[in-house]
Amino acid sequence: MISAAENETLTRVGPGTPCGELMRRYWHPITGSSHLRSKKVVAIRLLGEDLVLYRDLRGQIGLVDHLCAHRRVDLSTGYPVENGLRCPYHGWTYNAQGRCIAQPGEPANSRLKDRVKLKSYPAQELGGLVFAYLGPEPAPLLPRWDYLVDDHLIRQAGFVVAPYNWLQGIENSYDATHAEWLHGHFFKYALDEQGDPADPRYQINVEPMMRHHEEFEYERVPYGLLRRVVLEGDQKDADTYNIGHAKMFPNITTINAGGTCISTYQVPIDDTHTLYLGHRAYRFPHWVSVPEQEEVPWFEIPTRDANGDWIRNDIVAQDIMVMTAQGPIMDRSQELLATTDIGVVKYRRLLKEQIELVRGDKDPINTYRDPAANQRLVLPHSRDFYDRGVSGKSSSYRRGSATGALGMQNSPINDLIEDLFEQAARGRPEFAK
Ligand code: FES
Ligand SMILES: [Fe+2]
């Protein structure tokens, strides 16, 4: 439990708020590159600020304030030109630095445009995502995590815009035991109630996910916290404990196992909305012929069925359900923390500490300024997590395991991913015997 005042400090992210200033020291993903390629101009809301992202005709991206300086038209209605974004109303044009570079209706000798500059922020693309930085200059480097930069991976990203405060999202990731209950027992309940074994979601074997968390720890590491878990029936030599899973401060968590890195970003849109972004990078053994990927898919993850009820037999929808069911901003002065909440407590401690660092105008953890140290940031990678035949442990791969029940109904490359996992399983030595 924390006080109501402390809850305000840890949850509010607008400009000038303590947590908002901390979050502004990091790059955040705001959309998918493929989405921007098809739309060209996209409305963005990040940390309570309304912005417009666009790609000009030379391929450069820009991120500027959303209102035209002239008559305050929302520039998400605009269109890209050679070197900027043009307002549809009277053609004023802005470049990526927010400078007004054209006012076609003004006299040729007018100097008015030289005085016009919109707020603008740096934006960069990596691993199929577009990232933005809203903090003080000079900006730190965009972290080059291995799953974003490595060759021969297949990537995709799904998203949900959800009505919960970002801290509820991230605290869910520091809550190890919810997995056995929400994604184990509750999941089994939902599947049994649905009772249709022909549903591809039955390919997810929920039994291993119901395994009890015998022990779990969150260890401080340079980029944040490392989660170590001993599941029922395992010892500390199991990968889940021995190698663990990385949680990168402030708002990225990974499950990196069996060749698949699932990284989840909880991006604060504003105080009461969060962009849940699930990025997946699939790495296959050398005997699999992985096609060159031209575009990283970007798609919405469904969380409700046709009746508007929660989808209960999908892991991402389950998470979105409980994070939303805590209300727009959970009142932490009324909660009752228990022994299983050790990760939540550790994360809050780290968050408070980093807010203080930024108040003292110091760089918080997990920020990078030396290009040599940011070539490729390597994360811990286990062989296995919940074995669904996906890992290298066995060749018992069941089609559907890699893509079922993981919020990927709208992914355009599910068949490709399943084909590659099947190839991987068929080529395993024990299968060849
Ligand atoms: S309102 Fe944008 S150019 Fe006039
Ligand atoms: Fe979860």
PDB file of C-alpha atoms in Angstrom, residues 63-283:
ATOM      1  CA  LEU A  63       6.957  14.155 -35.245  1.00  0.00           C
ATOM      2  CA  VAL A  64       5.406  17.585 -34.627  1.00  0.00           C
ATOM      3  CA  ASP A  65       2.687  19.252 -32.572  1.00  0.00           C
ATOM      4  CA  HIS A  66      -0.775  18.410 -33.836  1.00  0.00           C
ATOM      5  CA  LEU A  67      -2.160  21.913 -34.444  1.00  0.00           C
ATOM      6  CA  CYS A  68      -1.307  24.149 -37.380  1.00  0.00           C
ATOM      7  CA  ALA A  69       0.052  27.517 -36.212  1.00  0.00           C
ATOM      8  CA  HIS A  70      -2.252  29.352 -38.654  1.00  0.00           C
ATOM      9  CA  ARG A  71      -5.875  28.485 -37.855  1.00  0.00           C
ATOM     10  CA  ARG A  72      -5.318  25.532 -35.526  1.00  0.00           C
ATOM     11  CA  VAL A  73      -6.339  22.764 -37.875  1.00  0.00           C
ATOM     12  CA  ASP A  74      -5.328  19.321 -36.700  1.00  0.00           C
ATOM     13  CA  LEU A  75      -2.371  18.355 -38.859  1.00  0.00           C
ATOM     14  CA  SER A  76      -3.272  14.675 -38.780  1.00  0.00           C
ATOM     15  CA  THR A  77      -5.591  15.736 -41.630  1.00  0.00           C
ATOM     16  CA  GLY A  78      -2.551  16.937 -43.582  1.00  0.00           C
ATOM     17  CA  TYR A  79      -0.465  15.267 -46.281  1.00  0.00           C
ATOM     18  CA  PRO A  80       3.233  14.670 -46.839  1.00  0.00           C
ATOM     19  CA  VAL A  81       5.240  16.630 -49.403  1.00  0.00           C
ATOM     20  CA  GLU A  82       8.892  16.509 -50.491  1.00  0.00           C
ATOM     21  CA  ASN A  83      10.403  17.702 -47.226  1.00  0.00           C
ATOM     22  CA  GLY A  84       7.594  18.086 -44.735  1.00  0.00           C
ATOM     23  CA  LEU A  85       3.943  17.916 -43.758  1.00  0.00           C
ATOM     24  CA  ARG A  86       1.431  20.220 -45.436  1.00  0.00           C
ATOM     25  CA  CYS A  87      -1.705  21.532 -43.735  1.00  0.00           C
ATOM     26  CA  PRO A  88      -4.739  20.798 -45.959  1.00  0.00           C
ATOM     27  CA  TYR A  89      -6.429  24.157 -45.197  1.00  0.00           C
ATOM     28  CA  HIS A  90      -4.052  26.788 -46.658  1.00  0.00           C
ATOM     29  CA  GLY A  91      -0.935  24.783 -47.389  1.00  0.00           C
ATOM     30  CA  TRP A  92       1.382  25.902 -44.619  1.00  0.00           C
ATOM     31  CA  THR A  93       4.137  23.294 -44.498  1.00  0.00           C
ATOM     32  CA  TYR A  94       6.283  22.111 -41.591  1.00  0.00           C
ATOM     33  CA  ASN A  95       9.531  20.163 -41.587  1.00  0.00           C
ATOM     34  CA  ALA A  96      10.692  17.558 -39.041  1.00  0.00           C
ATOM     35  CA  GLN A  97      12.120  20.324 -36.833  1.00  0.00           C
ATOM     36  CA  GLY A  98       8.666  21.942 -36.775  1.00  0.00           C
ATOM     37  CA  ARG A  99       9.865  24.900 -38.866  1.00  0.00           C
ATOM     38  CA  CYS A 100       7.312  26.433 -41.179  1.00  0.00           C
ATOM     39  CA  ILE A 101       8.933  26.155 -44.615  1.00  0.00           C
ATOM     40  CA  ALA A 102       6.062  27.301 -46.802  1.00  0.00           C
ATOM     41  CA  GLN A 103       3.111  29.697 -46.564  1.00  0.00           C
ATOM     42  CA  PRO A 104       1.954  29.698 -50.180  1.00  0.00           C
ATOM     43  CA  GLY A 105      -0.718  32.399 -49.693  1.00  0.00           C
ATOM     44  CA  GLU A 106       1.679  35.020 -48.283  1.00  0.00           C
ATOM     45  CA  PRO A 107       3.540  37.591 -50.409  1.00  0.00           C
ATOM     46  CA  ALA A 108       6.891  36.411 -51.762  1.00  0.00           C
ATOM     47  CA  ASN A 109       8.822  38.852 -49.551  1.00  0.00           C
ATOM     48  CA  SER A 110       6.966  37.908 -46.346  1.00  0.00           C
ATOM     49  CA  ARG A 111       9.163  36.927 -43.371  1.00  0.00           C
ATOM     50  CA  LEU A 112       6.214  35.612 -41.358  1.00  0.00           C
ATOM     51  CA  LYS A 113       7.119  31.966 -41.816  1.00  0.00           C
ATOM     52  CA  ASP A 114      10.551  32.467 -40.280  1.00  0.00           C
ATOM     53  CA  ARG A 115       8.863  33.223 -36.974  1.00  0.00           C
ATOM     54  CA  VAL A 116       6.708  30.084 -36.985  1.00  0.00           C
ATOM     55  CA  LYS A 117       7.924  26.889 -35.347  1.00  0.00           C
ATOM     56  CA  LEU A 118       5.874  24.014 -33.992  1.00  0.00           C
ATOM     57  CA  LYS A 119       6.993  21.830 -31.131  1.00  0.00           C
ATOM     58  CA  SER A 120       8.821  18.818 -32.580  1.00  0.00           C
ATOM     59  CA  TYR A 121      10.492  15.702 -31.229  1.00  0.00           C
ATOM     60  CA  PRO A 122      13.005  13.170 -32.533  1.00  0.00           C
ATOM     61  CA  ALA A 123      11.595   9.944 -34.012  1.00  0.00           C
ATOM     62  CA  GLN A 124      13.492   6.879 -35.240  1.00  0.00           C
ATOM     63  CA  GLU A 125      12.669   3.438 -36.621  1.00  0.00           C
ATOM     64  CA  LEU A 126      14.088   0.121 -35.479  1.00  0.00           C
ATOM     65  CA  GLY A 127      12.919  -3.503 -35.687  1.00  0.00           C
ATOM     66  CA  GLY A 128       9.661  -2.535 -37.389  1.00  0.00           C
ATOM     67  CA  LEU A 129       8.681   0.041 -34.765  1.00  0.00           C
ATOM     68  CA  VAL A 130       8.729   3.845 -34.723  1.00  0.00           C
ATOM     69  CA  PHE A 131      10.140   5.311 -31.496  1.00  0.00           C
ATOM     70  CA  ALA A 132       9.818   8.842 -30.130  1.00  0.00           C
ATOM     71  CA  TYR A 133      11.767  10.802 -27.524  1.00  0.00           C
ATOM     72  CA  LEU A 134       9.996  13.668 -25.727  1.00  0.00           C
ATOM     73  CA  GLY A 135      12.685  14.602 -23.217  1.00  0.00           C
ATOM     74  CA  PRO A 136      15.428  17.206 -22.882  1.00  0.00           C
ATOM     75  CA  GLU A 137      18.213  17.390 -25.459  1.00  0.00           C
ATOM     76  CA  PRO A 138      20.661  15.890 -26.079  1.00  0.00           C
ATOM     77  CA  ALA A 139      18.573  12.743 -26.489  1.00  0.00           C
ATOM     78  CA  PRO A 140      20.130   9.477 -25.343  1.00  0.00           C
ATOM     79  CA  LEU A 141      20.613   6.770 -27.997  1.00  0.00           C
ATOM     80  CA  LEU A 142      17.724   4.568 -29.019  1.00  0.00           C
ATOM     81  CA  PRO A 143      18.622   1.261 -27.308  1.00  0.00           C
ATOM     82  CA  ARG A 144      19.541  -1.451 -29.813  1.00  0.00           C
ATOM     83  CA  TRP A 145      18.170  -4.570 -28.106  1.00  0.00           C
ATOM     84  CA  ASP A 146      19.217  -7.777 -29.869  1.00  0.00           C
ATOM     85  CA  TYR A 147      15.638  -8.653 -30.864  1.00  0.00           C
ATOM     86  CA  LEU A 148      15.338  -5.322 -32.719  1.00  0.00           C
ATOM     87  CA  VAL A 149      18.621  -5.456 -34.643  1.00  0.00           C
ATOM     88  CA  ASP A 150      19.553  -9.094 -35.323  1.00  0.00           C
ATOM     89  CA  ASP A 151      19.423 -10.510 -38.854  1.00  0.00           C
ATOM     90  CA  HIS A 152      17.389 -13.562 -39.947  1.00  0.00           C
ATOM     91  CA  LEU A 153      14.554 -12.937 -37.527  1.00  0.00           C
ATOM     92  CA  ILE A 154      10.859 -12.790 -38.354  1.00  0.00           C
ATOM     93  CA  ARG A 155       9.145  -9.967 -36.478  1.00  0.00           C
ATOM     94  CA  GLN A 156       5.666  -8.670 -35.899  1.00  0.00           C
ATOM     95  CA  ALA A 157       3.907  -6.353 -33.479  1.00  0.00           C
ATOM     96  CA  GLY A 158       0.362  -6.289 -32.150  1.00  0.00           C
ATOM     97  CA  PHE A 159      -1.186  -3.520 -30.095  1.00  0.00           C
ATOM     98  CA  VAL A 160      -4.112  -2.611 -27.863  1.00  0.00           C
ATOM     99  CA  VAL A 161      -5.122   0.911 -26.849  1.00  0.00           C
ATOM    100  CA  ALA A 162      -6.521   0.270 -23.381  1.00  0.00           C
ATOM    101  CA  PRO A 163      -8.139   2.478 -20.715  1.00  0.00           C
ATOM    102  CA  TYR A 164      -5.782   1.806 -17.813  1.00  0.00           C
ATOM    103  CA  ASN A 165      -2.898   3.747 -16.301  1.00  0.00           C
ATOM    104  CA  TRP A 166       0.513   2.559 -17.506  1.00  0.00           C
ATOM    105  CA  LEU A 167       1.675   1.545 -13.988  1.00  0.00           C
ATOM    106  CA  GLN A 168      -1.077  -1.088 -13.765  1.00  0.00           C
ATOM    107  CA  GLY A 169       0.293  -2.471 -16.993  1.00  0.00           C
ATOM    108  CA  ILE A 170       3.872  -2.658 -15.842  1.00  0.00           C
ATOM    109  CA  GLU A 171       3.019  -3.932 -12.351  1.00  0.00           C
ATOM    110  CA  ASN A 172       1.292  -6.887 -14.001  1.00  0.00           C
ATOM    111  CA  SER A 173       4.668  -7.840 -15.446  1.00  0.00           C
ATOM    112  CA  TYR A 174       6.289  -7.791 -12.008  1.00  0.00           C
ATOM    113  CA  ASP A 175       3.571 -10.028 -10.644  1.00  0.00           C
ATOM    114  CA  ALA A 176       5.011 -13.485 -11.374  1.00  0.00           C
ATOM    115  CA  THR A 177       2.289 -15.620  -9.835  1.00  0.00           C
ATOM    116  CA  HIS A 178      -0.556 -14.114 -11.844  1.00  0.00           C
ATOM    117  CA  ALA A 179       0.693 -16.366 -14.650  1.00  0.00           C
ATOM    118  CA  GLU A 180      -0.322 -19.584 -12.905  1.00  0.00           C
ATOM    119  CA  TRP A 181      -3.735 -18.180 -11.989  1.00  0.00           C
ATOM    120  CA  LEU A 182      -4.803 -15.882 -14.822  1.00  0.00           C
ATOM    121  CA  HIS A 183      -3.038 -17.715 -17.667  1.00  0.00           C
ATOM    122  CA  GLY A 184      -3.352 -21.150 -16.014  1.00  0.00           C
ATOM    123  CA  HIS A 185      -6.387 -21.826 -13.827  1.00  0.00           C
ATOM    124  CA  PHE A 186      -8.615 -19.082 -15.258  1.00  0.00           C
ATOM    125  CA  PHE A 187      -7.587 -20.022 -18.787  1.00  0.00           C
ATOM    126  CA  LYS A 188      -8.443 -23.669 -18.135  1.00  0.00           C
ATOM    127  CA  TYR A 189     -11.802 -22.606 -16.737  1.00  0.00           C
ATOM    128  CA  ALA A 190     -12.495 -20.571 -19.888  1.00  0.00           C
ATOM    129  CA  LEU A 191     -11.470 -23.405 -22.230  1.00  0.00           C
ATOM    130  CA  ASP A 192     -13.462 -26.023 -20.324  1.00  0.00           C
ATOM    131  CA  GLU A 193     -16.510 -23.813 -20.295  1.00  0.00           C
ATOM    132  CA  GLN A 194     -16.160 -23.200 -24.016  1.00  0.00           C
ATOM    133  CA  GLY A 195     -15.669 -26.947 -24.499  1.00  0.00           C
ATOM    134  CA  ASP A 196     -14.712 -27.022 -28.166  1.00  0.00           C
ATOM    135  CA  PRO A 197     -11.541 -29.056 -28.665  1.00  0.00           C
ATOM    136  CA  ALA A 198     -11.574 -28.147 -32.375  1.00  0.00           C
ATOM    137  CA  ASP A 199     -10.795 -24.550 -31.462  1.00  0.00           C
ATOM    138  CA  PRO A 200      -7.151 -23.910 -32.364  1.00  0.00           C
ATOM    139  CA  ARG A 201      -6.679 -22.325 -28.954  1.00  0.00           C
ATOM    140  CA  TYR A 202      -6.827 -25.827 -27.514  1.00  0.00           C
ATOM    141  CA  GLN A 203      -3.389 -26.243 -29.048  1.00  0.00           C
ATOM    142  CA  ILE A 204      -2.139 -24.208 -26.126  1.00  0.00           C
ATOM    143  CA  ASN A 205      -1.486 -26.671 -23.376  1.00  0.00           C
ATOM    144  CA  VAL A 206      -2.530 -24.807 -20.245  1.00  0.00           C
ATOM    145  CA  GLU A 207      -1.460 -27.505 -17.802  1.00  0.00           C
ATOM    146  CA  PRO A 208       2.212 -26.381 -17.674  1.00  0.00           C
ATOM    147  CA  MET A 209       1.038 -22.828 -17.163  1.00  0.00           C
ATOM    148  CA  MET A 210      -0.773 -23.851 -14.002  1.00  0.00           C
ATOM    149  CA  ARG A 211       2.483 -24.952 -12.396  1.00  0.00           C
ATOM    150  CA  HIS A 212       2.982 -23.344  -9.023  1.00  0.00           C
ATOM    151  CA  HIS A 213       5.665 -20.672  -8.628  1.00  0.00           C
ATOM    152  CA  GLU A 214       7.732 -22.259  -5.846  1.00  0.00           C
ATOM    153  CA  GLU A 215      10.207 -19.403  -5.688  1.00  0.00           C
ATOM    154  CA  PHE A 216      10.613 -16.103  -7.466  1.00  0.00           C
ATOM    155  CA  GLU A 217      13.074 -13.264  -7.187  1.00  0.00           C
ATOM    156  CA  TYR A 218      13.659  -9.952  -8.902  1.00  0.00           C
ATOM    157  CA  GLU A 219      17.323  -9.124  -9.111  1.00  0.00           C
ATOM    158  CA  ARG A 220      18.688  -5.649  -9.818  1.00  0.00           C
ATOM    159  CA  VAL A 221      20.643  -5.570 -13.081  1.00  0.00           C
ATOM    160  CA  PRO A 222      22.028  -2.596 -15.050  1.00  0.00           C
ATOM    161  CA  TYR A 223      18.990  -2.337 -17.328  1.00  0.00           C
ATOM    162  CA  GLY A 224      16.352  -2.914 -14.627  1.00  0.00           C
ATOM    163  CA  LEU A 225      15.335  -6.183 -13.004  1.00  0.00           C
ATOM    164  CA  LEU A 226      15.831  -9.824 -13.863  1.00  0.00           C
ATOM    165  CA  ARG A 227      13.040 -12.174 -12.916  1.00  0.00           C
ATOM    166  CA  ARG A 228      14.030 -15.615 -11.664  1.00  0.00           C
ATOM    167  CA  VAL A 229      11.389 -18.252 -11.090  1.00  0.00           C
ATOM    168  CA  VAL A 230      11.434 -21.867  -9.880  1.00  0.00           C
ATOM    169  CA  LEU A 231       8.309 -23.604 -11.089  1.00  0.00           C
ATOM    170  CA  GLU A 232       6.794 -26.641  -9.435  1.00  0.00           C
ATOM    171  CA  GLY A 233       8.847 -29.749 -10.205  1.00  0.00           C
ATOM    172  CA  ASP A 234      11.947 -27.739 -11.205  1.00  0.00           C
ATOM    173  CA  GLN A 235      15.158 -26.873  -9.388  1.00  0.00           C
ATOM    174  CA  LYS A 236      17.285 -23.760  -9.532  1.00  0.00           C
ATOM    175  CA  ASP A 237      19.186 -25.141 -12.500  1.00  0.00           C
ATOM    176  CA  ALA A 238      16.080 -24.589 -14.665  1.00  0.00           C
ATOM    177  CA  ASP A 239      16.403 -21.808 -17.231  1.00  0.00           C
ATOM    178  CA  THR A 240      13.531 -19.884 -15.679  1.00  0.00           C
ATOM    179  CA  TYR A 241      15.701 -19.392 -12.610  1.00  0.00           C
ATOM    180  CA  ASN A 242      19.242 -19.839 -13.808  1.00  0.00           C
ATOM    181  CA  ILE A 243      18.916 -17.559 -16.852  1.00  0.00           C
ATOM    182  CA  GLY A 244      15.704 -15.701 -16.028  1.00  0.00           C
ATOM    183  CA  HIS A 245      13.767 -13.110 -17.984  1.00  0.00           C
ATOM    184  CA  ALA A 246      14.706  -9.467 -18.492  1.00  0.00           C
ATOM    185  CA  LYS A 247      12.553  -6.530 -17.449  1.00  0.00           C
ATOM    186  CA  MET A 248      13.974  -3.358 -18.921  1.00  0.00           C
ATOM    187  CA  PHE A 249      13.220  -0.195 -16.954  1.00  0.00           C
ATOM    188  CA  PRO A 250      10.897   1.595 -17.104  1.00  0.00           C
ATOM    189  CA  ASN A 251       8.260  -0.194 -19.192  1.00  0.00           C
ATOM    190  CA  ILE A 252       9.510  -3.162 -21.223  1.00  0.00           C
ATOM    191  CA  THR A 253       9.307  -6.789 -20.175  1.00  0.00           C
ATOM    192  CA  THR A 254      10.494  -9.825 -22.075  1.00  0.00           C
ATOM    193  CA  ILE A 255       9.765 -13.497 -22.229  1.00  0.00           C
ATOM    194  CA  ASN A 256      12.706 -14.656 -24.254  1.00  0.00           C
ATOM    195  CA  ALA A 257      12.653 -18.417 -24.622  1.00  0.00           C
ATOM    196  CA  GLY A 258      12.823 -21.223 -27.153  1.00  0.00           C
ATOM    197  CA  GLY A 259      13.957 -18.842 -29.897  1.00  0.00           C
ATOM    198  CA  THR A 260      11.073 -16.410 -29.479  1.00  0.00           C
ATOM    199  CA  CYS A 261      11.488 -13.034 -27.835  1.00  0.00           C
ATOM    200  CA  ILE A 262       8.170 -11.542 -26.778  1.00  0.00           C
ATOM    201  CA  SER A 263       8.772  -8.012 -25.600  1.00  0.00           C
ATOM    202  CA  THR A 264       5.873  -6.117 -24.141  1.00  0.00           C
ATOM    203  CA  TYR A 265       5.845  -2.329 -23.907  1.00  0.00           C
ATOM    204  CA  GLN A 266       3.404  -0.431 -21.689  1.00  0.00           C
ATOM    205  CA  VAL A 267       3.519   2.993 -23.296  1.00  0.00           C
ATOM    206  CA  PRO A 268       1.713   5.794 -21.431  1.00  0.00           C
ATOM    207  CA  ILE A 269      -0.629   7.540 -23.873  1.00  0.00           C
ATOM    208  CA  ASP A 270      -1.835   9.741 -21.015  1.00  0.00           C
ATOM    209  CA  ASP A 271      -2.751   9.232 -17.345  1.00  0.00           C
ATOM    210  CA  THR A 272      -5.635   6.883 -18.094  1.00  0.00           C
ATOM    211  CA  HIS A 273      -4.720   5.221 -21.393  1.00  0.00           C
ATOM    212  CA  THR A 274      -1.918   2.878 -22.325  1.00  0.00           C
ATOM    213  CA  LEU A 275      -0.584   1.543 -25.599  1.00  0.00           C
ATOM    214  CA  TYR A 276       0.027  -2.143 -24.957  1.00  0.00           C
ATOM    215  CA  LEU A 277       2.506  -3.217 -27.590  1.00  0.00           C
ATOM    216  CA  GLY A 278       3.529  -6.844 -28.020  1.00  0.00           C
ATOM    217  CA  HIS A 279       6.581  -7.183 -30.271  1.00  0.00           C
ATOM    218  CA  ARG A 280       7.631 -10.700 -31.269  1.00  0.00           C
ATOM    219  CA  ALA A 281      10.904 -11.731 -32.809  1.00  0.00           C
ATOM    220  CA  TYR A 282      11.276 -15.357 -33.906  1.00  0.00           C
ATOM    221  CA  ARG A 283      14.705 -16.906 -34.276  1.00  0.00           C
TER     222      ARG A 283
END
